[in-house]
């Protein structure tokens, strides 16, 4: 194993703590940590030996976090726009739609993404899993949990 990889392993506790600080949610923090490590390994040729590896990794993590945040906001804005473009015939339907939108945004981001891809986007479980970089079984579980949590929230 290379020196960079060995040092990366020693920095995992610091990286995990920083990801949890940024995300405040364990699953999202673990995803951020995994994405950071994958990016660092893919771009290890860009790291200059003799410089601060910890600072380099924290910069990658922070950049990934803000990129994910912007992406999530764009998806939320697109959903809000799609909801506002539809004509809602009655105040009751409008209230139900607002409740549904609020319940969707309270879901775990991974569950919400899975439900939107499979439920609203028409993607197969296999296609959605490939888009999200996870196993098909994981995608099925996320969709199932999202549907259950959404049903409970709307009950």
Coordinates of N, CA and C in Angstrom, one line a residue:
X1 N 0.9 -1.2 0.0 CA 0.0 0.0 0.0 C 0.9 1.2 0.0
X2 N 0.5 2.3 -0.8 CA 1.3 3.5 -0.9 C 1.3 4.3 0.4
X3 N 2.2 5.2 0.5 CA 2.3 6.1 1.7 C 1.1 7.0 1.8
X4 N 0.6 7.4 0.6 CA -0.6 8.3 0.7 C -1.8 7.5 1.2
X5 N -2.0 6.3 0.8 CA -3.1 5.5 1.3 C -3.0 5.2 2.8
X6 N -1.8 4.9 3.2 CA -1.6 4.7 4.6 C -1.9 5.9 5.5
X7 N -1.4 7.1 5.0 CA -1.7 8.3 5.7 C -3.2 8.6 5.7
X8 N -3.9 8.3 4.6 CA -5.3 8.5 4.4 C -6.0 7.7 5.5
X9 N -5.6 6.5 5.7 CA -6.2 5.6 6.7 C -6.1 6.2 8.1
X10 N -5.0 6.8 8.4 CA -4.8 7.4 9.7 C -5.6 8.6 9.9
X11 N -6.0 9.2 8.8 CA -6.8 10.5 8.9 C -8.3 10.2 8.9
X12 N -8.7 8.9 8.7 CA -10.2 8.6 8.6 C -11.0 9.1 9.8
X13 N -10.5 9.0 11.1 CA -11.3 9.5 12.2 C -11.6 11.0 12.1
X14 N -10.5 11.7 11.7 CA -10.7 13.2 11.5 C -11.7 13.5 10.4
X15 N -11.6 12.8 9.3 CA -12.5 13.0 8.2 C -13.9 12.6 8.5
X16 N -14.1 11.5 9.3 CA -15.4 11.2 9.7 C -16.0 12.2 10.6
X17 N -15.2 12.7 11.5 CA -15.7 13.8 12.4 C -16.1 15.0 11.7
X18 N -15.3 15.4 10.7 CA -15.6 16.6 9.9 C -16.9 16.4 9.0
X19 N -17.0 15.2 8.5 CA -18.2 14.9 7.7 C -19.5 14.9 8.5
X20 N -19.4 14.4 9.8 CA -20.6 14.5 10.7 C -20.9 15.9 11.1
X21 N -19.8 16.7 11.2 CA -20.1 18.1 11.6 C -20.8 18.8 10.4
X22 N -20.4 18.5 9.2 CA -21.0 19.2 8.0 C -22.4 18.7 7.8
X23 N -22.6 17.4 7.9 CA -23.9 16.8 7.5 C -24.9 16.7 8.6
X24 N -24.5 16.5 9.8 CA -25.3 16.4 11.0 C -26.2 15.2 11.0
X25 N -26.1 14.3 10.0 CA -26.9 13.1 9.9 C -25.9 12.0 9.5
X26 N -25.9 10.9 10.2 CA -24.9 9.9 10.1 C -24.9 9.3 8.7
X27 N -26.0 8.9 8.1 CA -26.0 8.3 6.8 C -25.4 9.3 5.7
X28 N -25.8 10.5 5.8 CA -25.3 11.5 4.8 C -23.8 11.7 5.1
X29 N -23.4 11.7 6.3 CA -22.0 11.9 6.6 C -21.1 10.8 6.1
X30 N -21.6 9.6 6.3 CA -20.9 8.4 5.8 C -20.8 8.4 4.3
X31 N -21.9 8.8 3.6 CA -21.8 9.0 2.1 C -20.8 10.0 1.7
X32 N -20.8 11.1 2.4 CA -19.8 12.2 2.1 C -18.4 11.7 2.3
X33 N -18.2 11.0 3.4 CA -16.8 10.4 3.6 C -16.4 9.5 2.5
X34 N -17.3 8.6 2.1 CA -17.1 7.6 1.1 C -16.8 8.3 -0.2
X35 N -17.5 9.3 -0.6 CA -17.3 10.1 -1.8 C -16.0 10.8 -1.8
X36 N -15.7 11.4 -0.6 CA -14.4 12.1 -0.5 C -13.2 11.1 -0.7
X37 N -13.3 10.0 -0.1 CA -12.2 9.0 -0.3 C -12.1 8.5 -1.7
X38 N -13.2 8.3 -2.3 CA -13.2 7.9 -3.7 C -12.6 8.9 -4.6
X39 N -13.0 10.2 -4.4 CA -12.4 11.3 -5.2 C -10.9 11.4 -4.9
X40 N -10.5 11.3 -3.7 CA -9.1 11.5 -3.3 C -8.3 10.4 -4.0
X41 N -8.8 9.2 -4.0 CA -8.0 8.1 -4.6 C -8.0 8.2 -6.1
X42 N -9.1 8.7 -6.7 CA -9.1 8.9 -8.1 C -8.2 10.0 -8.6
X43 N -8.0 11.0 -7.7 CA -7.2 12.2 -8.0 C -5.9 12.2 -7.3
X44 N -5.4 11.1 -6.8 CA -4.2 11.1 -6.0 C -3.0 11.6 -6.7
X45 N -3.0 11.5 -8.0 CA -1.9 12.0 -8.9 C -1.8 13.5 -8.8
X46 N -2.9 14.2 -8.3 CA -2.9 15.6 -8.2 C -2.3 16.1 -6.9
X47 N -2.2 15.2 -5.9 CA -1.6 15.6 -4.6 C -0.1 15.7 -4.7
X48 N 0.4 16.8 -4.2 CA 1.8 17.1 -4.2 C 2.4 16.5 -2.9
X49 N 3.4 15.6 -3.1 CA 4.1 15.0 -1.9 C 4.7 16.1 -1.1
X50 N 4.7 16.0 0.2 CA 5.3 17.0 1.0 C 4.4 18.1 1.5
X51 N 3.1 18.1 0.9 CA 2.2 19.1 1.3 C 1.2 18.5 2.3
X52 N 0.3 19.2 2.8 CA -0.6 18.8 3.9 C -1.8 17.9 3.3
X53 N -1.7 16.6 3.5 CA -2.7 15.7 3.0 C -4.0 16.0 3.7
X54 N -4.0 16.3 5.0 CA -5.3 16.5 5.8 C -6.0 17.7 5.2
X55 N -5.3 18.8 4.9 CA -5.9 20.0 4.3 C -6.5 19.7 2.9
X56 N -5.7 18.9 2.2 CA -6.2 18.5 0.8 C -7.5 17.7 0.9
X57 N -7.5 16.7 1.8 CA -8.7 15.9 2.0 C -9.9 16.7 2.5
X58 N -9.7 17.6 3.4 CA -10.8 18.4 4.0 C -11.3 19.3 2.9
X59 N -10.4 19.8 2.0 CA -10.9 20.7 0.9 C -11.8 19.9 0.0
X60 N -11.3 18.6 -0.4 CA -12.2 17.8 -1.2 C -13.5 17.5 -0.6
X61 N -13.5 17.3 0.7 CA -14.8 17.0 1.4 C -15.7 18.2 1.4
X62 N -15.1 19.3 1.8 CA -15.9 20.6 1.8 C -16.5 20.9 0.4
X63 N -15.7 20.7 -0.6 CA -16.2 21.0 -2.0 C -17.3 20.0 -2.4
X64 N -17.1 18.7 -2.0 CA -18.1 17.7 -2.3 C -19.4 18.1 -1.5
X65 N -19.3 18.5 -0.3 CA -20.5 18.8 0.5 C -21.3 19.9 -0.1
X66 N -20.6 21.0 -0.5 CA -21.3 22.2 -1.1 C -21.8 21.8 -2.5
X67 N -21.2 21.0 -3.2 CA -21.7 20.6 -4.5 C -23.0 19.8 -4.3
X68 N -23.0 18.8 -3.3 CA -24.2 18.0 -3.1 C -25.3 18.9 -2.6
X69 N -25.0 19.9 -1.8 CA -26.0 20.9 -1.3 C -26.6 21.6 -2.4
X70 N -25.8 22.1 -3.3 CA -26.3 22.9 -4.5 C -27.2 22.0 -5.4
X71 N -26.8 20.7 -5.5 CA -27.5 19.8 -6.3 C -28.9 19.5 -5.7
X72 N -28.9 19.3 -4.4 CA -30.1 19.1 -3.7 C -31.1 20.3 -3.8
X73 N -30.5 21.5 -3.7 CA -31.4 22.7 -3.8 C -32.0 22.8 -5.2
X74 N -31.2 22.4 -6.3 CA -31.7 22.5 -7.6 C -32.8 21.5 -7.8
X75 N -32.7 20.3 -7.2 CA -33.8 19.3 -7.3 C -35.0 19.8 -6.6
X76 N -34.8 20.4 -5.4 CA -35.9 20.9 -4.6 C -36.6 22.0 -5.4
X77 N -35.9 22.9 -6.0 CA -36.4 24.0 -6.8 C -37.2 23.5 -8.0
X78 N -36.7 22.4 -8.6 CA -37.3 21.8 -9.8 C -38.7 21.2 -9.3
X79 N -38.6 20.5 -8.2 CA -39.9 19.9 -7.6 C -40.9 21.0 -7.3
X80 N -40.4 22.1 -6.6 CA -41.3 23.2 -6.3 C -41.9 23.8 -7.6
X81 N -41.1 24.0 -8.6 CA -41.5 24.6 -9.8 C -42.6 23.7 -10.5
X82 N -42.3 22.4 -10.5 CA -43.3 21.4 -11.1 C -44.6 21.4 -10.4
X83 N -44.5 21.5 -9.1 CA -45.8 21.6 -8.3 C -46.5 22.9 -8.5
X84 N -45.8 24.0 -8.7 CA -46.5 25.3 -8.9 C -47.0 25.4 -10.3
X85 N -46.5 24.7 -11.2 CA -46.9 24.8 -12.6 C -48.3 24.1 -12.8
X86 N -48.6 23.1 -12.0 CA -49.8 22.4 -12.1 C -51.0 23.2 -11.5
X87 N -52.1 23.2 -12.2 CA -53.3 23.9 -11.6 C -53.9 23.0 -10.6
X88 N -54.1 23.5 -9.4 CA -54.7 22.8 -8.3 C -56.2 23.3 -8.2
X89 N -57.1 22.4 -8.4 CA -58.5 22.8 -8.5 C -59.2 23.4 -7.2
X90 N -58.7 23.0 -6.1 CA -59.4 23.4 -4.9 C -58.4 23.7 -3.8
X91 N -58.8 24.4 -2.8 CA -57.9 24.7 -1.6 C -57.5 23.4 -0.9
X92 N -58.4 22.5 -0.8 CA -58.1 21.2 -0.2 C -57.0 20.4 -0.9
X93 N -57.1 20.4 -2.2 CA -56.0 19.7 -3.0 C -54.7 20.5 -2.9
X94 N -54.8 21.8 -2.8 CA -53.6 22.6 -2.7 C -52.9 22.3 -1.3
X95 N -53.7 22.2 -0.3 CA -53.2 21.9 1.1 C -52.6 20.5 1.1
X96 N -53.2 19.5 0.4 CA -52.7 18.2 0.4 C -51.4 18.1 -0.4
X97 N -51.3 18.9 -1.5 CA -50.0 18.9 -2.2 C -48.9 19.6 -1.4
X98 N -49.2 20.6 -0.7 CA -48.2 21.3 0.1 C -47.8 20.3 1.3
X99 N -48.7 19.6 1.8 CA -48.4 18.6 2.9 C -47.5 17.5 2.3
X100 N -47.8 17.0 1.1 CA -47.0 16.0 0.4 C -45.6 16.5 0.1
X101 N -45.5 17.7 -0.4 CA -44.2 18.3 -0.7 C -43.4 18.5 0.6
X102 N -44.0 18.9 1.7 CA -43.3 19.1 3.0 C -42.8 17.7 3.5
X103 N -43.7 16.7 3.4 CA -43.3 15.4 3.8 C -42.2 14.8 3.0
X104 N -42.2 15.1 1.7 CA -41.1 14.6 0.8 C -39.8 15.2 1.3
X105 N -39.8 16.5 1.6 CA -38.5 17.2 2.0 C -38.1 16.8 3.4
X106 N -38.9 16.1 4.2 CA -38.5 15.7 5.5 C -37.9 14.3 5.4
X107 N -38.0 13.6 4.3 CA -37.4 12.3 4.1 C -35.9 12.4 4.1
X108 N -35.3 11.3 4.5 CA -33.8 11.2 4.3 C -33.5 11.5 2.8
X109 N -32.5 12.3 2.5 CA -32.2 12.7 1.1 C -32.1 11.5 0.2
X110 N -31.5 10.4 0.6 CA -31.3 9.2 -0.2 C -32.7 8.6 -0.5
X111 N -33.5 8.5 0.5 CA -34.9 7.9 0.3 C -35.7 8.8 -0.7
X112 N -35.6 10.1 -0.5 CA -36.3 11.0 -1.4 C -35.8 10.9 -2.8
X113 N -34.5 10.8 -3.0 CA -34.0 10.7 -4.3 C -34.4 9.4 -5.0
X114 N -34.4 8.3 -4.2 CA -34.8 7.0 -4.7 C -36.3 7.0 -5.1
X115 N -37.1 7.6 -4.2 CA -38.6 7.6 -4.5 C -38.9 8.5 -5.8
X116 N -38.2 9.6 -5.9 CA -38.4 10.5 -7.0 C -37.9 9.8 -8.3
X117 N -36.8 9.1 -8.3 CA -36.3 8.4 -9.5 C -37.2 7.3 -9.9
X118 N -37.6 6.4 -9.0 CA -38.4 5.3 -9.3 C -39.8 5.6 -9.4
X119 N -40.4 6.3 -8.4 CA -41.8 6.6 -8.3 C -42.3 7.7 -9.3
X120 N -41.5 8.8 -9.4 CA -42.0 9.9 -10.3 C -41.2 9.9 -11.6
X121 N -39.9 9.5 -11.6 CA -39.1 9.6 -12.8 C -39.3 8.5 -13.7
X122 N -39.9 7.4 -13.3 CA -40.1 6.2 -14.2 C -38.9 5.4 -14.4
X123 N -37.8 5.6 -13.6 CA -36.6 4.7 -13.8 C -36.9 3.4 -13.1
X124 N -36.3 2.3 -13.7 CA -36.3 1.0 -13.1 C -35.4 1.0 -11.8
X125 N -35.6 0.0 -11.0 CA -34.7 0.0 -9.8 C -33.2 -0.1 -10.3
X126 N -33.0 -0.9 -11.3 CA -31.6 -1.1 -11.8 C -31.0 0.2 -12.3
X127 N -31.8 1.0 -13.1 CA -31.4 2.3 -13.6 C -31.1 3.3 -12.5
X128 N -32.0 3.3 -11.5 CA -31.9 4.2 -10.4 C -30.7 3.9 -9.5
X129 N -30.4 2.6 -9.3 CA -29.3 2.1 -8.6 C -28.0 2.5 -9.3
X130 N -28.0 2.4 -10.6 CA -26.8 2.8 -11.3 C -26.5 4.3 -11.2
X131 N -27.6 5.1 -11.3 CA -27.5 6.5 -11.2 C -26.9 6.9 -9.8
X132 N -27.4 6.2 -8.8 CA -27.0 6.6 -7.4 C -25.7 5.9 -7.0
X133 N -25.3 5.0 -7.8 CA -24.0 4.2 -7.4 C -24.2 3.3 -6.2
X134 N -25.4 2.6 -6.2 CA -25.6 1.7 -5.1 C -26.1 0.4 -5.7
X135 N -26.3 -0.7 -4.9 CA -26.8 -1.9 -5.3 C -28.3 -1.8 -5.5
X136 N -28.8 -2.7 -6.4 CA -30.2 -2.7 -6.7 C -31.0 -3.0 -5.4
X137 N -30.6 -3.9 -4.6 CA -31.3 -4.2 -3.3 C -31.3 -3.0 -2.4
X138 N -30.3 -2.2 -2.4 CA -30.2 -1.0 -1.6 C -31.3 0.0 -2.1
X139 N -31.4 0.1 -3.5 CA -32.3 1.0 -4.1 C -33.8 0.6 -3.7
X140 N -34.0 -0.7 -3.8 CA -35.4 -1.2 -3.4 C -35.7 -0.9 -2.0
X141 N -34.7 -1.1 -1.1 CA -34.9 -0.8 0.3 C -35.2 0.7 0.5
X142 N -34.5 1.5 -0.2 CA -34.7 3.0 0.0 C -36.1 3.4 -0.5
X143 N -36.5 2.9 -1.6 CA -37.8 3.2 -2.1 C -38.9 2.7 -1.1
X144 N -38.7 1.5 -0.6 CA -39.7 0.9 0.3 C -39.8 1.8 1.6
X145 N -38.6 2.2 2.1 CA -38.6 3.0 3.3 C -39.2 4.4 3.0
X146 N -38.9 4.9 1.9 CA -39.5 6.2 1.6 C -41.0 6.2 1.5
X147 N -41.5 5.2 0.8 CA -43.0 5.0 0.7 C -43.6 4.8 2.0
X148 N -43.0 4.0 2.9 CA -43.6 3.8 4.2 C -43.6 5.1 5.0
X149 N -42.4 5.8 5.0 CA -42.4 7.0 5.8 C -43.3 8.1 5.3
X150 N -43.4 8.1 3.9 CA -44.3 9.1 3.3 C -45.8 8.8 3.7
X151 N -46.1 7.5 3.6 CA -47.5 7.1 4.0 C -47.8 7.4 5.5
X152 N -46.8 7.2 6.3 CA -47.0 7.5 7.8 C -47.2 9.0 8.0
X153 N -46.4 9.8 7.2 CA -46.5 11.3 7.4 C -47.8 11.8 6.9
X154 N -48.4 11.2 5.9 CA -49.6 11.6 5.3 C -50.8 11.1 5.9
X155 N -50.7 10.1 6.9 CA -51.8 9.5 7.5 C -52.5 10.4 8.5

